[in-house]
Amino acid sequence: MTDTATPAPGSRAAKPLKILDAARELFLMDGFSATSMDAVAKVAGVSKATVYAHFSSKEELFAAMINAECGRTWPEITSAEIGQMAPIPKLKEVAERYVRFITGGYPVSLLRVVSAEAPRNPALGRIFYDNAPGAGRLKFAELLRHADAGGLLRVPDPLHAADTFFAMLRGDIHIRILVGMPLPSEAELTAHAREVVDRFLKAYRP
Amino acid sequence: MTDTATPAPGSRAAKPLKILDAARELFLMDGFSATSMDAVAKVAGVSKATVYAHFSSKEELFAAMINAECGRTWPEITSAEIGQMAPIPKLKEVAERYVRFITGGYPVSLLRVVSAEAPRNPALGRIFYDNAPGAGRLKFAELLRHADAGGLLRVPDPLHAADTFFAMLRGDIHIRILVGMPLPSEAELTAHAREVVDRFLKAYRP
DNA sequence: GTCTATAAAGGGATAGAC
DNA sequence: GTCTATCCCTTTATAGAC
């Protein structure tokens, strides 16, 4: 299974990776239909026949790209060092990280293309969901269960509370970014995250 | 200005409307790039040359369609009869309507195509935002200002609170639908709306 | 596996008749 | 305004040489 390791630049398996890189860049920027296999080949620095030697169709290349991106290790919104914090700083740190994460260009682009193709390829939507938002909510619900057990919060339905927490953090901002409106300033983002944590604590206070 | 009224089926201006109808159907289903002008002409029941006689390019037709859709009267989430209700039933009614609205196929499709084209056409994103989510939040913020004045809630930033309210209602559900996952049952939707209203009231209690 | 060259189909847009 | 027919380019995908 040496193929799964990152290959050296000159090695054989370097080309499929270059193709996937090019596919990511173009599909995420222009969407599925507006991206041509010619463009992918050009950006990858290979011939179009080589692209087809590794991915039998445009649909398959797109699916492979989405799978690869969803399989990535997403930034650890709820990481190990957070586990050691006290509950309230923990919430604040998660909020801060999540807001930064969802306003990043890359997750926005990924959501855009996945949602655009979802009517024709719901399987990819499911993969995206399970790996990105779905994974985060499960972890965070666990954190809320602990906060409940510790008596800090009263959370009868941790999964729904996790959804509410992240939804509040996305707020209006996420939709605005999705439709191409300008990003709020860093200060506004921080203020937003803090306000949301305060409201969330109040809403789930015992 | 007789052109602005709905023309009779046989009249001259009926064709531009048929073209716009076809454009809406196809663009919302397949996205901008995957929709061909041939298909629009076919669905509209006219020749392609006629399409170009009214809309000088594919981009212009798309923009005209988005403009027309955003200019529509959106369902009155905050309508006149709601204005007569007591504050809490008012919130519940708005919540119920909003959840039904955003889970409808049509608003989801519109958001999908607008967000997909937003990187290349931010002006359309702005039009969409100002007419749909943007208009709703302004109205609802007004409602919250009244609730604050009446002493029911304590809302220092009504606009942010309105964003929070709608974001909580979108919750995880909106993302799931965007990426093509199945809709929750009617009962789940109702339970969700009620839970959110309760949490919101608690979070903004004086 | 990788290339160049090309097939076969479909795309946006227009000319010219009525 | 509306049609038919067509131009010209791009697209996906493959054939065949190395």
Coordinates of C-alpha atoms (C1' of nucleotides) in Angstrom, one line a residue:
Chain A
M1 CA 0.0 0.0 0.0
T2 CA 2.8 2.4 -0.8
D3 CA 0.4 4.3 -3.1
T4 CA -1.4 5.8 -0.2
A5 CA 1.6 7.7 1.0
T6 CA 2.5 11.0 -0.6
P7 CA 4.6 10.1 -3.6
A8 CA 7.8 11.9 -4.5
P9 CA 7.4 14.6 -7.1
G10 CA 9.0 12.6 -9.8
S11 CA 7.4 9.3 -9.0
R12 CA 4.6 7.5 -10.9
A13 CA 1.7 8.3 -8.6
A14 CA 2.5 12.0 -8.6
K15 CA 0.3 12.6 -11.7
P16 CA -3.1 11.4 -10.3
L17 CA -2.4 13.8 -7.4
K18 CA -1.6 16.6 -9.7
I19 CA -4.8 15.9 -11.5
L20 CA -6.8 15.9 -8.3
D21 CA -5.2 19.2 -7.3
A22 CA -6.1 20.8 -10.6
A23 CA -9.6 19.4 -10.3
R24 CA -10.1 20.8 -6.9
E25 CA -8.9 24.2 -7.9
L26 CA -11.1 24.4 -11.0
F27 CA -14.2 22.6 -9.8
L28 CA -14.3 24.7 -6.6
M29 CA -13.8 27.9 -8.5
D30 CA -16.1 27.4 -11.5
G31 CA -18.4 24.5 -10.5
F32 CA -18.9 21.2 -12.2
S33 CA -20.3 22.2 -15.6
A34 CA -18.2 25.2 -16.3
T35 CA -15.0 23.2 -15.7
S36 CA -13.6 21.5 -18.7
M37 CA -11.4 18.4 -18.8
D38 CA -9.1 20.4 -21.1
A39 CA -8.6 22.9 -18.4
V40 CA -8.0 20.3 -15.7
A41 CA -5.3 18.7 -17.9
K42 CA -3.7 22.0 -18.6
V43 CA -3.5 23.0 -15.0
A44 CA -2.3 19.6 -14.0
G45 CA 0.4 19.8 -16.6
V46 CA -0.6 16.5 -18.3
S47 CA -2.4 15.6 -21.4
K48 CA -6.2 15.0 -21.5
A49 CA -5.6 11.4 -22.3
T50 CA -3.7 11.0 -19.1
V51 CA -6.6 12.4 -17.1
Y52 CA -8.9 9.8 -18.7
A53 CA -6.4 7.1 -18.0
H54 CA -6.9 7.7 -14.3
F55 CA -10.5 8.9 -14.1
S56 CA -12.8 7.4 -16.6
S57 CA -15.2 10.4 -16.8
K58 CA -15.7 13.9 -15.6
E59 CA -18.3 12.8 -13.1
E60 CA -15.9 10.3 -11.6
L61 CA -13.1 12.9 -11.3
F62 CA -15.5 15.2 -9.6
A63 CA -16.6 12.5 -7.2
A64 CA -13.0 11.5 -6.5
M65 CA -12.2 15.1 -5.7
I66 CA -15.1 15.6 -3.4
N67 CA -14.3 12.3 -1.6
A68 CA -10.7 13.3 -1.2
E69 CA -11.6 16.7 0.2
C70 CA -14.1 15.3 2.6
G71 CA -11.7 12.6 3.7
R72 CA -9.2 15.3 4.7
T73 CA -8.6 16.0 8.3
W74 CA -10.7 19.0 9.0
P75 CA -9.3 21.6 11.3
E76 CA -9.9 20.3 14.8
I77 CA -12.7 22.6 15.9
T78 CA -12.9 20.3 19.0
S79 CA -9.4 19.2 19.5
A80 CA -7.4 17.5 22.2
E81 CA -6.1 20.6 24.0
I82 CA -9.6 22.0 24.2
G83 CA -10.6 18.9 26.1
Q84 CA -8.5 20.1 29.0
M85 CA -10.1 23.5 29.3
A86 CA -12.9 24.6 31.7
P87 CA -16.3 24.4 30.0
I88 CA -16.9 28.0 29.4
P89 CA -13.5 28.9 27.8
K90 CA -14.0 25.7 25.9
L91 CA -17.2 27.0 24.3
K92 CA -15.6 30.3 23.6
E93 CA -12.7 28.7 21.9
V94 CA -14.8 26.4 19.8
A95 CA -17.0 29.3 18.8
E96 CA -14.0 31.3 17.8
R97 CA -12.6 28.5 15.7
Y98 CA -15.8 27.6 14.0
V99 CA -16.6 31.1 12.9
R100 CA -13.1 31.4 11.4
F101 CA -13.5 28.1 9.7
I102 CA -16.9 28.6 8.0
T103 CA -15.9 32.1 6.8
G104 CA -12.8 30.6 5.1
G105 CA -13.0 30.6 1.3
Y106 CA -12.3 26.9 1.0
P107 CA -15.3 25.5 3.0
V108 CA -17.6 28.0 1.4
S109 CA -16.5 26.9 -2.1
L110 CA -16.9 23.3 -1.2
L111 CA -20.4 23.8 0.1
R112 CA -21.3 25.7 -3.0
V113 CA -20.3 23.0 -5.5
V114 CA -21.7 20.2 -3.4
S115 CA -25.0 21.9 -3.0
A116 CA -25.1 22.8 -6.7
E117 CA -24.6 19.2 -7.7
A118 CA -26.7 17.7 -4.9
P119 CA -29.9 17.4 -7.0
R120 CA -28.0 15.1 -9.4
N121 CA -25.7 13.5 -6.9
P122 CA -27.1 13.2 -3.4
A123 CA -24.6 10.6 -2.5
L124 CA -21.8 13.2 -2.6
G125 CA -24.0 15.5 -0.4
R126 CA -24.2 12.8 2.2
I127 CA -20.4 12.2 2.2
F128 CA -19.8 15.9 2.6
Y129 CA -22.3 16.2 5.4
D130 CA -21.1 13.2 7.3
N131 CA -17.5 14.3 7.1
A132 CA -17.8 18.0 7.8
P133 CA -20.9 19.4 9.6
G134 CA -22.1 15.9 10.7
A135 CA -18.8 15.0 12.4
G136 CA -18.5 18.3 14.2
R137 CA -22.0 18.2 15.7
L138 CA -21.4 14.7 17.1
K139 CA -18.2 15.7 18.9
F140 CA -19.7 18.9 20.2
A141 CA -22.8 17.1 21.5
E142 CA -20.5 15.0 23.5
L143 CA -19.0 18.1 25.0
L144 CA -22.4 19.4 25.9
R145 CA -23.3 16.1 27.6
H146 CA -20.3 16.6 29.9
A147 CA -21.4 20.2 30.6
D148 CA -24.8 18.9 31.4
A149 CA -23.4 16.2 33.7
G150 CA -21.3 18.8 35.4
G151 CA -24.3 20.9 36.1
L152 CA -23.2 23.9 34.1
L153 CA -25.9 23.6 31.5
R154 CA -29.2 21.8 31.2
V155 CA -29.2 20.1 27.8
P156 CA -32.0 17.6 27.3
D157 CA -31.2 17.1 23.6
P158 CA -27.4 17.6 23.1
L159 CA -27.5 16.9 19.4
H160 CA -30.2 19.6 18.8
A161 CA -28.3 21.9 21.1
A162 CA -25.1 21.4 19.1
D163 CA -27.0 22.1 15.9
T164 CA -28.4 25.3 17.5
F165 CA -24.9 26.4 18.7
F166 CA -23.3 26.0 15.2
A167 CA -26.4 27.5 13.5
M168 CA -26.2 30.6 15.8
L169 CA -22.6 31.0 14.9
R170 CA -23.2 30.8 11.2
G171 CA -26.0 33.3 11.7
D172 CA -26.6 35.7 8.9
I173 CA -22.9 35.8 8.0
H174 CA -22.8 32.4 6.4
I175 CA -25.6 33.1 3.9
R176 CA -24.1 36.5 3.1
I177 CA -20.8 34.9 2.2
L178 CA -22.5 32.1 0.3
V179 CA -24.0 34.7 -2.0
G180 CA -20.8 36.6 -2.4
M181 CA -21.2 39.5 0.0
P182 CA -18.2 40.9 1.8
L183 CA -16.7 39.3 4.9
P184 CA -17.2 41.1 8.2
S185 CA -14.1 42.4 9.9
E186 CA -12.1 40.3 12.3
A187 CA -13.3 42.4 15.2
E188 CA -17.0 41.9 14.1
L189 CA -16.4 38.1 13.8
T190 CA -15.0 37.9 17.3
A191 CA -17.7 40.1 18.8
H192 CA -20.3 37.9 17.0
A193 CA -18.8 34.7 18.5
R194 CA -18.8 36.1 22.0
E195 CA -22.3 37.3 21.8
V196 CA -23.5 33.9 20.5
V197 CA -21.7 32.1 23.4
D198 CA -23.4 34.4 25.9
R199 CA -26.8 33.8 24.4
F200 CA -26.3 30.1 24.2
L201 CA -25.2 29.9 27.8
K202 CA -28.3 31.8 28.8
A203 CA -30.6 29.7 26.7
Y204 CA -29.3 26.4 28.2
R205 CA -28.8 27.6 31.7
P206 CA -30.2 25.1 34.3
Chain B
M1 CA -47.1 50.7 -19.2
T2 CA -49.5 48.0 -20.3
D3 CA -46.5 45.7 -20.7
T4 CA -46.1 45.3 -17.0
A5 CA -49.5 43.8 -16.5
T6 CA -49.9 40.0 -17.1
P7 CA -50.5 39.7 -20.8
A8 CA -53.2 37.5 -22.3
P9 CA -52.0 34.1 -23.5
G10 CA -52.2 35.1 -27.1
S11 CA -50.8 38.6 -26.8
R12 CA -47.4 39.8 -27.9
A13 CA -45.7 40.0 -24.5
A14 CA -46.6 36.4 -23.7
K15 CA -43.4 35.1 -25.2
P16 CA -40.9 36.9 -23.0
L17 CA -42.8 35.5 -20.0
K18 CA -42.8 32.0 -21.4
I19 CA -39.1 32.3 -21.9
L20 CA -38.6 33.5 -18.3
D21 CA -40.7 30.7 -17.0
A22 CA -38.6 28.2 -19.0
A23 CA -35.4 29.8 -17.8
R24 CA -36.5 29.6 -14.2
E25 CA -37.4 26.0 -14.5
L26 CA -34.2 25.0 -16.1
F27 CA -31.7 27.3 -14.4
L28 CA -33.1 26.4 -11.0
M29 CA -32.9 22.7 -11.7
D30 CA -29.6 22.4 -13.6
G31 CA -27.7 25.6 -12.8
F32 CA -26.4 28.2 -15.1
S33 CA -23.7 26.3 -17.1
A34 CA -25.6 23.1 -17.5
T35 CA -28.6 24.8 -19.0
S36 CA -28.5 25.4 -22.7
M37 CA -30.3 28.1 -24.7
D38 CA -31.6 25.4 -26.9
A39 CA -33.3 23.8 -23.9
V40 CA -34.8 27.1 -22.8
A41 CA -36.2 27.7 -26.3
K42 CA -37.6 24.2 -26.5
V43 CA -39.3 24.4 -23.1
A44 CA -40.6 27.9 -23.8
G45 CA -42.0 26.6 -27.1
V46 CA -40.2 29.3 -29.2
S47 CA -37.2 29.3 -31.5
K48 CA -33.7 30.1 -30.1
A49 CA -33.6 33.2 -32.2
T50 CA -36.7 34.5 -30.4
V51 CA -35.0 33.9 -27.1
Y52 CA -32.1 36.1 -28.3
A53 CA -34.5 38.7 -29.6
H54 CA -35.6 39.3 -26.0
F55 CA -32.4 38.5 -24.1
S56 CA -29.2 39.4 -25.7
S57 CA -27.1 36.7 -24.0
K58 CA -27.4 33.7 -21.7
E59 CA -26.0 35.8 -18.8
E60 CA -28.6 38.5 -19.4
L61 CA -31.4 35.9 -19.4
F62 CA -30.1 34.4 -16.1
A63 CA -29.9 37.8 -14.5
A64 CA -33.4 38.7 -15.7
M65 CA -34.7 35.5 -14.2
I66 CA -33.0 36.0 -10.8
N67 CA -34.2 39.6 -10.7
A68 CA -37.8 38.6 -11.5
E69 CA -37.7 35.9 -8.9
C70 CA -36.3 38.1 -6.2
G71 CA -38.7 40.9 -7.1
R72 CA -41.6 38.5 -6.4
T73 CA -43.7 39.0 -3.3
W74 CA -42.2 36.5 -0.9
P75 CA -44.5 34.8 1.4
E76 CA -45.3 37.2 4.2
I77 CA -43.4 35.6 7.0
T78 CA -44.2 38.7 9.0
S79 CA -47.6 39.6 7.6
A80 CA -50.3 42.0 8.6
E81 CA -52.5 39.7 10.6
I82 CA -49.5 38.6 12.6
G83 CA -49.1 42.2 13.7
Q84 CA -52.3 41.9 15.8
M85 CA -51.2 38.9 17.8
A86 CA -49.7 38.9 21.2
P87 CA -45.8 38.8 21.1
I88 CA -45.3 35.1 22.0
P89 CA -47.8 33.6 19.6
K90 CA -46.4 36.0 17.1
L91 CA -42.9 34.5 17.5
K92 CA -44.3 31.0 17.3
E93 CA -46.2 31.8 14.1
V94 CA -43.2 33.4 12.4
A95 CA -41.1 30.5 13.4
E96 CA -43.5 28.0 12.0
R97 CA -43.8 29.9 8.7
Y98 CA -40.1 30.4 8.3
V99 CA -39.3 26.8 8.8
R100 CA -41.9 25.8 6.2
F101 CA -40.6 28.4 3.9
I102 CA -36.9 27.6 3.9
T103 CA -37.5 23.8 3.5
G104 CA -39.5 24.4 0.4
G105 CA -37.9 23.3 -2.8
Y106 CA -38.0 26.6 -4.5
P107 CA -36.1 28.8 -2.1
V108 CA -33.5 26.1 -1.7
S109 CA -33.0 25.9 -5.5
L110 CA -32.7 29.6 -5.8
L111 CA -30.1 29.8 -3.0
R112 CA -28.2 27.0 -4.7
V113 CA -27.9 28.7 -8.1
V114 CA -27.3 32.2 -6.7
S115 CA -24.5 30.9 -4.5
A116 CA -23.0 28.8 -7.3
E117 CA -22.8 31.9 -9.6
A118 CA -22.0 34.4 -6.8
P119 CA -18.2 34.2 -7.4
R120 CA -18.8 35.4 -11.0
N121 CA -21.8 37.6 -10.3
P122 CA -21.8 39.1 -6.8
A123 CA -24.4 41.7 -7.9
L124 CA -27.0 39.0 -8.2
G125 CA -26.1 37.7 -4.8
R126 CA -26.7 41.1 -3.3
I127 CA -30.1 41.4 -5.1
F128 CA -31.1 38.0 -3.7
Y129 CA -30.0 38.8 -0.2
D130 CA -31.6 42.2 0.0
N131 CA -34.9 40.8 -1.3
A132 CA -35.2 37.6 0.6
P133 CA -33.2 37.1 3.9
G134 CA -32.3 40.8 4.2
A135 CA -35.9 42.0 4.0
G136 CA -37.1 39.5 6.5
R137 CA -34.5 40.3 9.1
L138 CA -35.4 44.0 9.0
K139 CA -39.0 43.3 9.5
F140 CA -38.4 40.9 12.3
A141 CA -36.0 43.2 14.1
E142 CA -38.8 45.7 14.2
L143 CA -41.0 43.2 15.9
L144 CA -38.2 42.5 18.4
R145 CA -37.9 46.2 19.1
H146 CA -41.6 46.2 20.1
A147 CA -41.1 43.2 22.3
D148 CA -38.2 45.0 24.0
A149 CA -40.2 48.1 24.5
G150 CA -43.1 46.1 25.9
G151 CA -40.7 44.5 28.4
L152 CA -41.2 40.9 27.3
L153 CA -37.6 40.6 26.0
R154 CA -34.4 42.4 26.5
V155 CA -32.9 42.9 23.0
P156 CA -29.9 45.4 22.9
D157 CA -29.2 44.6 19.2
P158 CA -32.4 43.7 17.5
L159 CA -30.8 43.1 14.1
H160 CA -28.3 40.6 15.5
A161 CA -31.1 38.9 17.5
A162 CA -33.2 38.6 14.4
D163 CA -30.3 37.0 12.6
T164 CA -29.9 34.6 15.5
F165 CA -33.6 33.7 15.5
F166 CA -33.6 32.8 11.9
A167 CA -30.3 31.1 12.1
M168 CA -31.5 28.9 14.9
L169 CA -34.6 28.0 12.8
R170 CA -32.4 27.0 9.9
G171 CA -30.3 25.0 12.2
D172 CA -28.8 21.9 10.8
I173 CA -31.8 21.3 8.6
H174 CA -31.1 23.9 6.1
I175 CA -27.6 22.6 5.4
R176 CA -28.8 19.1 5.1
I177 CA -31.4 20.1 2.5
L178 CA -28.9 22.2 0.6
V179 CA -26.7 19.1 0.1
G180 CA -29.6 16.9 -0.9
M181 CA -30.4 15.0 2.3
P182 CA -34.0 14.1 3.1
L183 CA -36.5 16.5 4.6
P184 CA -37.5 15.9 8.3
S185 CA -41.2 15.0 8.9
E186 CA -43.8 17.7 9.5
A187 CA -43.9 16.7 13.1
E188 CA -40.1 17.1 13.5
L189 CA -40.3 20.5 11.8
T190 CA -43.0 21.7 14.2
A191 CA -41.2 20.3 17.2
H192 CA -38.0 22.0 16.0
A193 CA -39.7 25.4 15.6
R194 CA -41.2 25.2 19.1
E195 CA -38.0 24.2 20.7
V196 CA -36.2 27.1 19.0
V197 CA -38.8 29.7 20.1
D198 CA -38.5 28.5 23.7
R199 CA -34.7 28.7 23.6
F200 CA -34.8 32.1 22.0
L201 CA -37.2 33.4 24.6
K202 CA -34.9 32.2 27.3
A203 CA -31.8 33.6 25.7
Y204 CA -33.3 37.1 25.4
R205 CA -35.3 37.1 28.6
P206 CA -34.9 40.4 30.6
Chain C
dG1 C1' 1.3 5.4 -18.7
dT2 C1' 1.7 9.1 -21.5
dC3 C1' 1.5 11.7 -25.6
dT4 C1' -0.7 14.0 -30.2
dA5 C1' -4.4 14.1 -33.0
dT6 C1' -9.1 13.6 -33.9
dA7 C1' -13.8 12.1 -33.8
dA8 C1' -18.6 13.2 -32.7
dA9 C1' -21.7 16.0 -30.4
dG10 C1' -23.5 20.1 -28.4
dG11 C1' -22.8 24.8 -27.1
dG12 C1' -23.8 30.2 -27.8
dA13 C1' -24.9 33.2 -31.1
dT14 C1' -26.4 35.2 -35.8
dA15 C1' -28.1 35.7 -41.0
dG16 C1' -31.7 36.2 -43.7
dA17 C1' -36.5 35.2 -45.0
dC18 C1' -41.2 36.4 -43.7
Chain D
dG1 C1' -41.1 39.6 -33.8
dT2 C1' -40.5 35.1 -35.2
dC3 C1' -38.8 31.4 -37.7
dT4 C1' -35.3 27.9 -40.1
dA5 C1' -30.8 27.1 -41.1
dT6 C1' -26.2 27.7 -40.1
dC7 C1' -21.5 29.4 -38.4
dC8 C1' -17.9 28.5 -35.5
dC9 C1' -16.1 27.2 -31.3
dT10 C1' -15.7 24.1 -27.3
dT11 C1' -16.8 20.0 -25.2
dT12 C1' -16.3 15.0 -23.8
dA13 C1' -14.1 11.1 -24.9
dT14 C1' -11.1 7.9 -27.7
dA15 C1' -7.6 6.0 -31.3
dG16 C1' -3.1 4.9 -32.1
dA17 C1' 1.9 5.8 -31.6
dC18 C1' 5.7 5.4 -28.3

